[in-house]
Tab-separated table of C-alpha atoms and ligand atoms in Angstrom:
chain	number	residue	atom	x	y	z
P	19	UNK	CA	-17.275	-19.504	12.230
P	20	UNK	CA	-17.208	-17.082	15.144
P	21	UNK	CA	-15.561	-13.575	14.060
P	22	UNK	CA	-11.937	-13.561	13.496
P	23	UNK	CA	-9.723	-11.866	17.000
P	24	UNK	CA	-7.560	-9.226	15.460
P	25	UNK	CA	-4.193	-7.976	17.239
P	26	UNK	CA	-2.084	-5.352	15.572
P	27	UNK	CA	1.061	-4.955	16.014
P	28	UNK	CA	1.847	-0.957	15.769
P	29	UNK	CA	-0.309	1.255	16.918
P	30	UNK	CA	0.704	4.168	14.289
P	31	UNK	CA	-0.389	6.507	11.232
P	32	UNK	CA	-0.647	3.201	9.604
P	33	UNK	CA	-3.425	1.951	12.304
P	34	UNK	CA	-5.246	4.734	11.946
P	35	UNK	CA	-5.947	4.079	8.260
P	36	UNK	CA	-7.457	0.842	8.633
P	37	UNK	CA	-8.719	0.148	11.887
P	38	UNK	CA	-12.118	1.965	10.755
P	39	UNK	CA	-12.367	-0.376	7.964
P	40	UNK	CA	-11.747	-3.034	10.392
P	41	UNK	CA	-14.627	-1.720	12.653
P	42	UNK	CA	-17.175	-2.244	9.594
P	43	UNK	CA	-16.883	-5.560	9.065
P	44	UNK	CA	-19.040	-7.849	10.654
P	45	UNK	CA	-16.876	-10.713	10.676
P	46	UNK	CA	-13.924	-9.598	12.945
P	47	UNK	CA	-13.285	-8.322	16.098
P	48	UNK	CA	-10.116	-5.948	17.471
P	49	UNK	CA	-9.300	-7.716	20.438
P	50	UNK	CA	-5.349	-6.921	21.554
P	51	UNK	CA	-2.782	-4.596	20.443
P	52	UNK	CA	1.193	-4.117	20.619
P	53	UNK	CA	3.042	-1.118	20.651
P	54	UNK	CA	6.158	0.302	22.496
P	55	UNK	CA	4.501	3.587	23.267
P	56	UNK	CA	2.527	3.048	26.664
P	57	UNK	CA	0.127	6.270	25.018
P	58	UNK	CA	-0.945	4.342	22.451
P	59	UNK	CA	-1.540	1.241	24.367
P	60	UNK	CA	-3.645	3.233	26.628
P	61	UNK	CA	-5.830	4.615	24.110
P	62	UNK	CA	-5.996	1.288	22.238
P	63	UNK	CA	-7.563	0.129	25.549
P	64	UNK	CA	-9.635	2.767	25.793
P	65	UNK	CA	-10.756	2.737	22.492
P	66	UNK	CA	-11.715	-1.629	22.590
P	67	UNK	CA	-10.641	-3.080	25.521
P	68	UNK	CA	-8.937	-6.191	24.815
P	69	UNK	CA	-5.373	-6.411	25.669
P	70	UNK	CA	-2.882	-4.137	24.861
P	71	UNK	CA	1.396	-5.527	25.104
P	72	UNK	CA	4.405	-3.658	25.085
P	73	UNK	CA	6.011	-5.937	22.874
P	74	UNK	CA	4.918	-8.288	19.895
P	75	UNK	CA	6.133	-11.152	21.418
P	76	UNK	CA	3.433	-11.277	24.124
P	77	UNK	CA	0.690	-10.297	21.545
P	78	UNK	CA	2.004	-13.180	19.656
P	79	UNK	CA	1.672	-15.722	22.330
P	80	UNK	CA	-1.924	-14.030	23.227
P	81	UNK	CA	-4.361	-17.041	23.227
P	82	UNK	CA	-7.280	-14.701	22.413
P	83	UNK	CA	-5.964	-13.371	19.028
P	84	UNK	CA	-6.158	-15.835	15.652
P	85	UNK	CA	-4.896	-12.949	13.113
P	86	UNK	CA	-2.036	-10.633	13.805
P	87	UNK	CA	-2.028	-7.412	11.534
P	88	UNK	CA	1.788	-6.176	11.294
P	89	UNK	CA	1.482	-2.266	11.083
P	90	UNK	CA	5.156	-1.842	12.898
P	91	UNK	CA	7.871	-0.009	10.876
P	92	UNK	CA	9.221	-1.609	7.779
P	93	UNK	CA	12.273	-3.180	8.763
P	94	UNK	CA	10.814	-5.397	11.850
P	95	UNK	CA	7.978	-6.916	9.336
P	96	UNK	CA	10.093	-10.023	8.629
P	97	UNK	CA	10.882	-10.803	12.008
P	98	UNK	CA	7.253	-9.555	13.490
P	99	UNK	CA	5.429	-11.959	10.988
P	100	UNK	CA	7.942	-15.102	10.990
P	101	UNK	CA	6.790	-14.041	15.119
P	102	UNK	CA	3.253	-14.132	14.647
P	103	UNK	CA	3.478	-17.713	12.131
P	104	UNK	CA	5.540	-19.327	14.798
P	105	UNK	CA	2.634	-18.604	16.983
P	106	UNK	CA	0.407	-20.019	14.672
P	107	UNK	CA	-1.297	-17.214	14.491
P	108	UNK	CA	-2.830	-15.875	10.770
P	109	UNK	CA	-0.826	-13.237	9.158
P	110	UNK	CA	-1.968	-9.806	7.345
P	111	UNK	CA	1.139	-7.438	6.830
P	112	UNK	CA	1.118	-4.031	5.500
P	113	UNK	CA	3.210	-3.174	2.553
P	114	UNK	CA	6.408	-2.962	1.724
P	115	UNK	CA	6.195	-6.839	2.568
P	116	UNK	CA	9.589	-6.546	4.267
P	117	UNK	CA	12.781	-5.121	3.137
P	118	UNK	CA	14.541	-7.904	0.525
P	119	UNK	CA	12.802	-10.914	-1.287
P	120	UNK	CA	14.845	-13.406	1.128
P	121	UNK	CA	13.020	-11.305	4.014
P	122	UNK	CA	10.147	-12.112	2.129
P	123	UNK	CA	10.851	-15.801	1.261
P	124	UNK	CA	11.505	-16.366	5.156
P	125	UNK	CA	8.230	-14.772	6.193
P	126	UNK	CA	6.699	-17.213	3.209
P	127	UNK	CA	8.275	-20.440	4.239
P	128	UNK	CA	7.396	-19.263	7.795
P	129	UNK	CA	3.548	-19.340	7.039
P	130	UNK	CA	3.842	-22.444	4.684
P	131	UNK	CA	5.598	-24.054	7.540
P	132	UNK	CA	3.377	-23.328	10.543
P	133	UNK	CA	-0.002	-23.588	8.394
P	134	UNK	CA	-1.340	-20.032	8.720
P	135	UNK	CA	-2.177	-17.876	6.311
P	136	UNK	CA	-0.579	-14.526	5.112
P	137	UNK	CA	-1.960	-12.102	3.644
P	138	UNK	CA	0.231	-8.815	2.360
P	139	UNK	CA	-2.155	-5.668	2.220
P	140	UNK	CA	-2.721	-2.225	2.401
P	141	UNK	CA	-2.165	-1.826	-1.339
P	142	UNK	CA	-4.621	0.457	-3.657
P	143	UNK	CA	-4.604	-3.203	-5.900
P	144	UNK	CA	-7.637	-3.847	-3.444
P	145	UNK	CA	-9.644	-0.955	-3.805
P	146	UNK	CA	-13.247	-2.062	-6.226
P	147	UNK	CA	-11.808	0.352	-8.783
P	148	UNK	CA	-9.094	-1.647	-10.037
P	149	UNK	CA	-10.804	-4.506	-9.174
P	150	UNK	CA	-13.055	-3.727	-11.637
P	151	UNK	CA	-10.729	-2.949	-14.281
P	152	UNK	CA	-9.343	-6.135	-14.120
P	153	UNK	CA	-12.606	-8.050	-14.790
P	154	UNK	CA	-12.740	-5.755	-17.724
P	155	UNK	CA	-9.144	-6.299	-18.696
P	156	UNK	CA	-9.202	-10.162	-17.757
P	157	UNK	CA	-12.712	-10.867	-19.564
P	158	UNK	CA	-11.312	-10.068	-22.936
P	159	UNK	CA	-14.111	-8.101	-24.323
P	160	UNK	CA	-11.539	-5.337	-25.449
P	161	UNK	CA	-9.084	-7.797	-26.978
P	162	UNK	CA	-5.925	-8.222	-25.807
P	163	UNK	CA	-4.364	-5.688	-23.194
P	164	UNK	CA	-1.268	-4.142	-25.275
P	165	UNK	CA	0.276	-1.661	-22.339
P	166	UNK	CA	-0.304	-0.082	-18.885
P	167	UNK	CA	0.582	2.970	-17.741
P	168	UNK	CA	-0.013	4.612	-14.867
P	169	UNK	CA	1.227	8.025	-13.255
P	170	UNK	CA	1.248	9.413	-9.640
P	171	UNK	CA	2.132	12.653	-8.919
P	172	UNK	CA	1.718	13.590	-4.871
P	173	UNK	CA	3.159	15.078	-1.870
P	174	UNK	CA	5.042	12.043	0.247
P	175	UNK	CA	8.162	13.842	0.813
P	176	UNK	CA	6.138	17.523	2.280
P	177	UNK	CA	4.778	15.078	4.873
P	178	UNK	CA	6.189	14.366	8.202
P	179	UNK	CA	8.986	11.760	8.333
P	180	UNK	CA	10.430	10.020	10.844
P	181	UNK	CA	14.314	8.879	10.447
P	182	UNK	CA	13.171	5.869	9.082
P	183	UNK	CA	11.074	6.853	6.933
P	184	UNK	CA	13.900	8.824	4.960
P	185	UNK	CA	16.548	5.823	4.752
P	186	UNK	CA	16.101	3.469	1.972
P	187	UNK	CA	18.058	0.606	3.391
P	188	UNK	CA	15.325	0.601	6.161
P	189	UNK	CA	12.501	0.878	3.651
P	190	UNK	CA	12.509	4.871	3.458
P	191	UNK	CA	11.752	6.663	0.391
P	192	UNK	CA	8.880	6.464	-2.363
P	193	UNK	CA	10.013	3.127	-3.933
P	194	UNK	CA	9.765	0.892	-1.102
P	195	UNK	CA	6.803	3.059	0.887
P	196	UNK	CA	4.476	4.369	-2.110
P	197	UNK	CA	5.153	2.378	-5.089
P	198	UNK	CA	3.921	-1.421	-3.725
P	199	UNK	CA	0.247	0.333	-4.572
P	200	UNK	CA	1.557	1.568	-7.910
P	201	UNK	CA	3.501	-2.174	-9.045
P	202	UNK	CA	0.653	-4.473	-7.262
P	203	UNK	CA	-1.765	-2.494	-9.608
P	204	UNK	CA	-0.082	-2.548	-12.561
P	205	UNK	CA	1.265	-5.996	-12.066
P	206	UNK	CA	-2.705	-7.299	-11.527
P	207	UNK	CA	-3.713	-5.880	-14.747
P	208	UNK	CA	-1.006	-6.901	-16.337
P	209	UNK	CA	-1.673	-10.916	-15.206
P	210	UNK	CA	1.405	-10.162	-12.290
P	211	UNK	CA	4.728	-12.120	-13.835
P	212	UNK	CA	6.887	-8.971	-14.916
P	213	UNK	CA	9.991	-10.318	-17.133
P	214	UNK	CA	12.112	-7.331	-16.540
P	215	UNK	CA	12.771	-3.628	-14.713
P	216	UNK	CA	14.241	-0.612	-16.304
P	217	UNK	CA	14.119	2.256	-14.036
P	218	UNK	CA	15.810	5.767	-12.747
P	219	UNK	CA	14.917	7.140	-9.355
P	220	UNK	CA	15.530	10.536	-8.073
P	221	UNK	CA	16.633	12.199	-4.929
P	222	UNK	CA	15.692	15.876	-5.640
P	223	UNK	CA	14.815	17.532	-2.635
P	224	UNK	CA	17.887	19.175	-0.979
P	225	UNK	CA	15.863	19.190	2.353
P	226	UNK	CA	16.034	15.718	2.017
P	227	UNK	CA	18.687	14.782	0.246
P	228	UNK	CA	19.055	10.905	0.632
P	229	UNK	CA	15.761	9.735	-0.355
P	230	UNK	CA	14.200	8.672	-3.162
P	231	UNK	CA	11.421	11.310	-4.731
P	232	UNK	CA	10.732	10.130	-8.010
P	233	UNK	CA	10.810	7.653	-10.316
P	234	UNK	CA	10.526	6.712	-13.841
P	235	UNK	CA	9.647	2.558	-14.488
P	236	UNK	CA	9.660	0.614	-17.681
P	237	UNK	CA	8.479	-3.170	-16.931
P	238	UNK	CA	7.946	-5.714	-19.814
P	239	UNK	CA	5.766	-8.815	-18.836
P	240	UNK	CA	6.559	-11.902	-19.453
P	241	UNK	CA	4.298	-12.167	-22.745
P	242	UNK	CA	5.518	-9.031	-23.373
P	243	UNK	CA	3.137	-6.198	-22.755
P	244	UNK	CA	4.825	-3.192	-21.848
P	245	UNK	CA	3.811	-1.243	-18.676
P	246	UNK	CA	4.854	2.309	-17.421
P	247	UNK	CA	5.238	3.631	-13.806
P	248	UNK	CA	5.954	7.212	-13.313
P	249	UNK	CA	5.898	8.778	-9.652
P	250	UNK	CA	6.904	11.909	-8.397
P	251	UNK	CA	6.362	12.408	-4.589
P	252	UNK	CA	7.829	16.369	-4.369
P	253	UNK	CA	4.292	17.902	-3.926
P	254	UNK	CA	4.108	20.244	-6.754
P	255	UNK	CA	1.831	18.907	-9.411
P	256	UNK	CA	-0.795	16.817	-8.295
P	257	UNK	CA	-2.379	13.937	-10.248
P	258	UNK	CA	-5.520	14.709	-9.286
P	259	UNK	CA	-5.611	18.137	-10.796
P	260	UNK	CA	-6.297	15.623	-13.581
P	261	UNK	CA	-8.623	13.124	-12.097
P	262	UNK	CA	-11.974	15.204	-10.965
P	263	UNK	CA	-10.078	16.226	-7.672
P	264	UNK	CA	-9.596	12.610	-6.980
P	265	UNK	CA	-6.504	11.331	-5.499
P	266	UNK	CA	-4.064	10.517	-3.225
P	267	UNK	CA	-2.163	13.883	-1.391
P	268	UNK	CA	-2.035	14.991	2.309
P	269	UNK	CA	-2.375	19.325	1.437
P	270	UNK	CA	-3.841	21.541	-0.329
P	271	UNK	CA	-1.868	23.890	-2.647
P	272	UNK	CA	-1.642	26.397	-0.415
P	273	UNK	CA	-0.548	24.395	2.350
P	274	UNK	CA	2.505	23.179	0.198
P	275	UNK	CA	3.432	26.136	-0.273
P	276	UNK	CA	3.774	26.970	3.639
P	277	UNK	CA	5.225	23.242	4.542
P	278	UNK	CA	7.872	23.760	1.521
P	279	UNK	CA	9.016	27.147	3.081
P	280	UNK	CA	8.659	25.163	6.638
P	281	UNK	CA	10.664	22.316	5.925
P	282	UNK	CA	13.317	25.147	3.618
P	283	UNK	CA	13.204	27.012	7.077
P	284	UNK	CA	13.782	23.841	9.674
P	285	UNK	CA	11.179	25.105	11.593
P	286	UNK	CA	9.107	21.221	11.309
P	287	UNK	CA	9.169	19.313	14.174
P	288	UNK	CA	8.501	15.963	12.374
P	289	UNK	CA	8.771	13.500	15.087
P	290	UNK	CA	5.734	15.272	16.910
P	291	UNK	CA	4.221	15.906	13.341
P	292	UNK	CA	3.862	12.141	13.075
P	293	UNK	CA	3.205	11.621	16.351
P	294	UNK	CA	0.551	13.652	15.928
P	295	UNK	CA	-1.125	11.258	13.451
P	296	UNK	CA	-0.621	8.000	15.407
P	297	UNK	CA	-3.279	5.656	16.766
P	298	UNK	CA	-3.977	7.576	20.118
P	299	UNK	CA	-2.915	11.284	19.707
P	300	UNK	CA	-4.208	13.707	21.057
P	301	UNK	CA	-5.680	15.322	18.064
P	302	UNK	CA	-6.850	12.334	16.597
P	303	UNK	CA	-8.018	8.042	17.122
P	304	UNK	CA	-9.100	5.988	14.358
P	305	UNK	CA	-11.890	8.253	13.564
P	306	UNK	CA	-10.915	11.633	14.554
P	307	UNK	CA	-10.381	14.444	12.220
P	308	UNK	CA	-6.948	13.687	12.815
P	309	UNK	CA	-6.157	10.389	11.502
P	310	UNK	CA	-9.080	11.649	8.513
P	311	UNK	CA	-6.181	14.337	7.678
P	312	UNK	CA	-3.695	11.434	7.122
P	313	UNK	CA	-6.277	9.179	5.054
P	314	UNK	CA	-5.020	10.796	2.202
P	315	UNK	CA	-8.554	10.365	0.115
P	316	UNK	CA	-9.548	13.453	-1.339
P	317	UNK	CA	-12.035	14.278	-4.096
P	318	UNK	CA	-15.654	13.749	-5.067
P	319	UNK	CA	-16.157	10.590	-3.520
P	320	UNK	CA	-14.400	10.695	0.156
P	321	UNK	CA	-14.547	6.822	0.500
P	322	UNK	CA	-12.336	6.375	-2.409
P	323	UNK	CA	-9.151	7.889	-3.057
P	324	UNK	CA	-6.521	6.721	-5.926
P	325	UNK	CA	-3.177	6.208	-6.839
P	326	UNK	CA	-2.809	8.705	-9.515
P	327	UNK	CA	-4.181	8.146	-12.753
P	328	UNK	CA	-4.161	4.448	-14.190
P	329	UNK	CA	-4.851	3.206	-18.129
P	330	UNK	CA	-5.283	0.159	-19.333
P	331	UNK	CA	-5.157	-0.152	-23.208
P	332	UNK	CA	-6.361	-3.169	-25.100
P	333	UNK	CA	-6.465	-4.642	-28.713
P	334	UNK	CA	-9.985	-2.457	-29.110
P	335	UNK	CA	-10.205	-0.194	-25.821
P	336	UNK	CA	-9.099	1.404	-22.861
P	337	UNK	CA	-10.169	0.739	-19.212
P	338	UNK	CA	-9.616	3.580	-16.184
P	339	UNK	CA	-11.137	5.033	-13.408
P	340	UNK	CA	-14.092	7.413	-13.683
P	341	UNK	CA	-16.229	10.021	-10.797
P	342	UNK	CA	-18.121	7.048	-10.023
P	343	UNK	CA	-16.431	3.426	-10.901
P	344	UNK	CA	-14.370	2.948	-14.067
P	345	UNK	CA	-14.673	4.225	-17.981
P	346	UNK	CA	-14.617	1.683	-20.689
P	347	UNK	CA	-13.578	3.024	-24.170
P	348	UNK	CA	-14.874	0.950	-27.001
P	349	UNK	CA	-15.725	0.844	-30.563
P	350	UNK	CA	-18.932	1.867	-29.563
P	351	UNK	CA	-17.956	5.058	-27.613
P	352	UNK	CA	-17.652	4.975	-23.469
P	353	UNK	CA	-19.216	3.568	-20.709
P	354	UNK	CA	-19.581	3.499	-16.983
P	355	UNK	CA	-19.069	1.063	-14.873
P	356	UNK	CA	-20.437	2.203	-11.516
P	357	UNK	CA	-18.535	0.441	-8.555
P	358	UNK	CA	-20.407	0.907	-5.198
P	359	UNK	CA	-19.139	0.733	-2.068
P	360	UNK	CA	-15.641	2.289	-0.065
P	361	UNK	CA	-12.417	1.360	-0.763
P	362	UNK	CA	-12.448	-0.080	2.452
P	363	UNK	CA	-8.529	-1.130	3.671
P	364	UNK	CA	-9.232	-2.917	6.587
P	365	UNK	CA	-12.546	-4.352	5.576
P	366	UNK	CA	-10.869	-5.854	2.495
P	367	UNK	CA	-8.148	-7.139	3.706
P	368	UNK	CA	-10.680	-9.066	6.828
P	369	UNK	CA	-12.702	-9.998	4.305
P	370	UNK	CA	-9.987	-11.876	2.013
P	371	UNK	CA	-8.938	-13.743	5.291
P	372	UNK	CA	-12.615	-14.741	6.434
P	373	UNK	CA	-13.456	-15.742	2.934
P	374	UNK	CA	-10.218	-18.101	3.139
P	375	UNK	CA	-10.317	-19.077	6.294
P	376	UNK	CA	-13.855	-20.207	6.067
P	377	UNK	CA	-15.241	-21.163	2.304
P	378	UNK	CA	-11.142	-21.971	1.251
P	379	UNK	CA	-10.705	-18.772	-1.160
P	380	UNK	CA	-7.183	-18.528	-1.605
P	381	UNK	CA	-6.121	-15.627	-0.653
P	382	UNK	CA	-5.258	-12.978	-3.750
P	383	UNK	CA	-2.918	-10.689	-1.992
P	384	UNK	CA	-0.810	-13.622	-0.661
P	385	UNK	CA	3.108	-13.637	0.521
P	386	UNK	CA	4.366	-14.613	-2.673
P	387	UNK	CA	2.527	-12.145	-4.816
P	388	UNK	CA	4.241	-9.729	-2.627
P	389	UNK	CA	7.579	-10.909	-2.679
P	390	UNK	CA	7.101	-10.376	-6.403
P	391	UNK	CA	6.267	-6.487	-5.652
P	392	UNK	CA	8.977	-6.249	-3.830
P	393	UNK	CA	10.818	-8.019	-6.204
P	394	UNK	CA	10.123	-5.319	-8.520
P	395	UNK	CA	10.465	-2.500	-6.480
P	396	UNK	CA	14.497	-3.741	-5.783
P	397	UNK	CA	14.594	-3.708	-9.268
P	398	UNK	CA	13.704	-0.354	-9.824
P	399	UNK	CA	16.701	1.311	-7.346
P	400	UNK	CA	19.025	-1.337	-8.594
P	401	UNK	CA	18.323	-0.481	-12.394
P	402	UNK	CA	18.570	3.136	-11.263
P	403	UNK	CA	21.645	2.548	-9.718
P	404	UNK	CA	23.434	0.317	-12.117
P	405	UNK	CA	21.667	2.056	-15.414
P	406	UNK	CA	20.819	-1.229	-16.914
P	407	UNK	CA	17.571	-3.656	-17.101
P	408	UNK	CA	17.170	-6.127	-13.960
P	409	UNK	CA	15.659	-9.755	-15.213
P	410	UNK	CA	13.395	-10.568	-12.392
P	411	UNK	CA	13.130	-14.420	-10.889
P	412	UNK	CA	10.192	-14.644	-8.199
P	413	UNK	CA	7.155	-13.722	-10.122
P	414	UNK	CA	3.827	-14.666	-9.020
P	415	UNK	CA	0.843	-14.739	-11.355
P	416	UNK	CA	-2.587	-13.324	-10.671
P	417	UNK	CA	-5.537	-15.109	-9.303
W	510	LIG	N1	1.845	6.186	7.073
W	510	LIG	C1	0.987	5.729	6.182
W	510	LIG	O1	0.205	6.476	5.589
W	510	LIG	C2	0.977	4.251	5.862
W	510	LIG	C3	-0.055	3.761	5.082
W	510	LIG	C4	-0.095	2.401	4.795
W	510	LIG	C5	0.902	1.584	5.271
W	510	LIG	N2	1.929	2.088	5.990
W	510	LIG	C6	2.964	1.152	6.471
W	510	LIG	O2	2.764	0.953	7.869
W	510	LIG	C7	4.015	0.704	8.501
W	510	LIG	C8	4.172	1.672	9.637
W	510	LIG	O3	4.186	2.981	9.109
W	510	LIG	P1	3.580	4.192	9.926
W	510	LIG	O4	3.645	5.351	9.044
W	510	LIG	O5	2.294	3.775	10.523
W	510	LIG	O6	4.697	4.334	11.066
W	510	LIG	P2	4.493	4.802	12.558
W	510	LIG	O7	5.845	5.101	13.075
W	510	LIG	O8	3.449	5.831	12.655
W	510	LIG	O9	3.907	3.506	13.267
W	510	LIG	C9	4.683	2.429	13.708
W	510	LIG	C10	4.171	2.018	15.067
W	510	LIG	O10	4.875	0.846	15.458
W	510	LIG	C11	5.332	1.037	16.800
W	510	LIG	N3	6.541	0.233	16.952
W	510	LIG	C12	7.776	0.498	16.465
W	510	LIG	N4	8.606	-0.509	16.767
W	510	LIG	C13	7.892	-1.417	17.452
W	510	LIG	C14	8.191	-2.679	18.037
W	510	LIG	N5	9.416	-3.207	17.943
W	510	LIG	N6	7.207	-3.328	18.665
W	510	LIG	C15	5.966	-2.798	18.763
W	510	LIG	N7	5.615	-1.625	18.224
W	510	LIG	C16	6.568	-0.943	17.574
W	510	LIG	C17	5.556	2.528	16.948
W	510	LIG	O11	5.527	2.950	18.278
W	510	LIG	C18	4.408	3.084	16.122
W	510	LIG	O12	3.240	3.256	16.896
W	510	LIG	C19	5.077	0.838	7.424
W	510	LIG	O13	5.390	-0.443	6.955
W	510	LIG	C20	4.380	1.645	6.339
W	510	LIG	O14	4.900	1.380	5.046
W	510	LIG	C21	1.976	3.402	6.332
């Protein structure tokens, strides 16, 4: 089979992420683009050629492009992808999946209707790390897993926003933009068919008053294996302070310190801030420094950042990450697992799609495993906001 003809749809901070893993792989090809910004058209043509539309109608009905990667802002996924199916073109969306589970239903039925395939990506569930804690978790050598828990503590609200960004019924805030990486990973090890939500979320910064900072998650599975979530996105401790330097955060302490007094002050200008980080600005294009300072992997090992810090605990054992793959705890003391190779969004998500497209692999990070993520994210700013446990009903296991 000939490489697969990407278009993307949104040209923004997104883009920028994985359009280099795109780049690597061998088996697909960035052909066309759609954005409303005629700057980042023009760079996108610069950049590959191809065609580049000012709407994602016309990359839709663009003969040359079989897969169409939706990277515009959360609340025109649905309509973008249900877009793209109609088309008959392949479908790889960037999380949050869309804004409600029907959204997500109708961009399901959409895909099952028009024969393509969708894929929902962009989620640290991909990376080879927790990949390779699930082979440890699934294979059973530890006995059976008994609880997850996982904890992320960053910097999302220090960084530049954009209106939307900041309003949850659009998608804004940490539930709906950060934790789909947290609840895809946790529901993977976990086998993916959560029971039930008990959560609190927080909206703690006065700067920002109406969106959600933190939160604190207590899922039960169906065979009832607890699982913790805990995220804080304020940008004063950082996870990785406890990970070997590894994690997910745009600054550096010190920076904090002068954004917090920025943002305190008003002096951030955070429409240029972000525009500063989009596909095509002038300080940065897929590979600049620029769009580097948004890629938000720090540490050790550049290629692979992580969500925070993630256990697994078994019957006999415990599974996480380590400096250079994952750590199993046994009976027998602890070993590495080395995992090679870059976490790679953009390449993985390709790669999922060839593999389907051409051997049959069904695709792992499919539409209804994400409607269950978002499923569960709903759940955790309804049980915040009603103070009571949300039973969940469109679960999808993992495969
Ligand atoms: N910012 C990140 O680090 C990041 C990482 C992974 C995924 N995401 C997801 O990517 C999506 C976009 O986020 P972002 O931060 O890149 O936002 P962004 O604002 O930087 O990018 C959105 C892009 O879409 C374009 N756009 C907006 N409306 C459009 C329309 N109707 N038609 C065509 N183009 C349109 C904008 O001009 C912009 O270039 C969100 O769903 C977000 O959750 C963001």
């Amino acid at each position: 089979m000939p490489p697969l003809r990407l278009g993307i749809a949104g040209l923004g901070v997104a883009s920028t992420l994985f359009l280099p893993g795109v780049e690597e792989y061998p088996h697909a090809r960035i052909v066309a683009a759609a954005d409303v910004r005629g700057s980042a058209r023009d760079a996108f043509v610069a950049r590959y050629g191809g065609h580049a539309h000012a709407s994602v109608e016309a990359l839709c009905a663009d003969p040359d492009v079989d897969v169409v990667w939706i990277a515009t802002p959360n609340q025109h996924h649905c309509a973008h992808a249900i877009l793209a199916a109609e088309a008959r073109k392949h479908v790889i969306c960037t999380k949050p999946m869309a804004l409600t589970v029907e959204e997500c239903e109708r961009m399901c039925e959409a895909a099952e209707r028009n024969g393509v395939q969708l894929l929902c990506g962009q989620t640290w569930s991909m990376s080879p790390d927790v990949q390779a804690m699930w082979q440890v978790v699934r294979s059973g050598e530890l006995g059976r897993l008994i609880a997850i828990n996982t904890w992320l503590y960053t910097d999302w609200l220090l960084k530049p926003r954009v209106a939307e960004e900041l309003d949850e019924a659009l998608g804004g805030g940490v539930v709906y933009r950060h934790a789909p990486h947290l609840i895809d990973t946790v529901r993977l090890l976990g086998g993916g068919n959560v029971r039930s939500v008990r959560a609190m979320a927080g909206r703690w910064m006065a700067e920002r008053p109406s969106t959600p900072g933190n939160f604190s998650a207590y899922l039960e599975f169906e065979d009832g294996t607890p699982a913790t979530i805990v995220y804080n996105g304020y940008g004063y401790f950082d996870t990785s302070e406890l990970t070997w330097g590894i994690g997910n955060r745009m600054y550096s302490e010190e920076e904090r310190v002068a954004v917090r007094r920025a943002l305190r002050g008003g002096t951030v200008d955070h429409e240029a801030a972000k525009e500063g980080m989009r596909f095509g600005a002038a300080a940065s294009d897929a590979t600049s420094t620029g769009s580097a300072r948004s890629a938000q992997s720090v540490g050790t090992r550049a290629h692979i950042g992580w969500f925070g810090i993630t256990v697994a605990s078994c019957e006999r054992g415990d599974v996480r990450q380590s400096p250079n793959g994952i750590y199993v705890y046994g009976d027998a003391g602890r070993r590495e697992i080395p995992v090679i190779g870059g976490r790679g969004t953009g390449m993985l998500e390709m790669k999922e799609m060839y593999e389907c497209l051409t051997a049959g692999t069904p695709i792992a990070h499919d539409g209804r495993w994400a409607l269950a993520t978002l499923e569960v994210g709903a759940a955790i700013v309804q049980s915040g906001a009603e103070r009571r446990e949300i039973m969940l009903r469109h679960q999808a296991g993992a495969h």
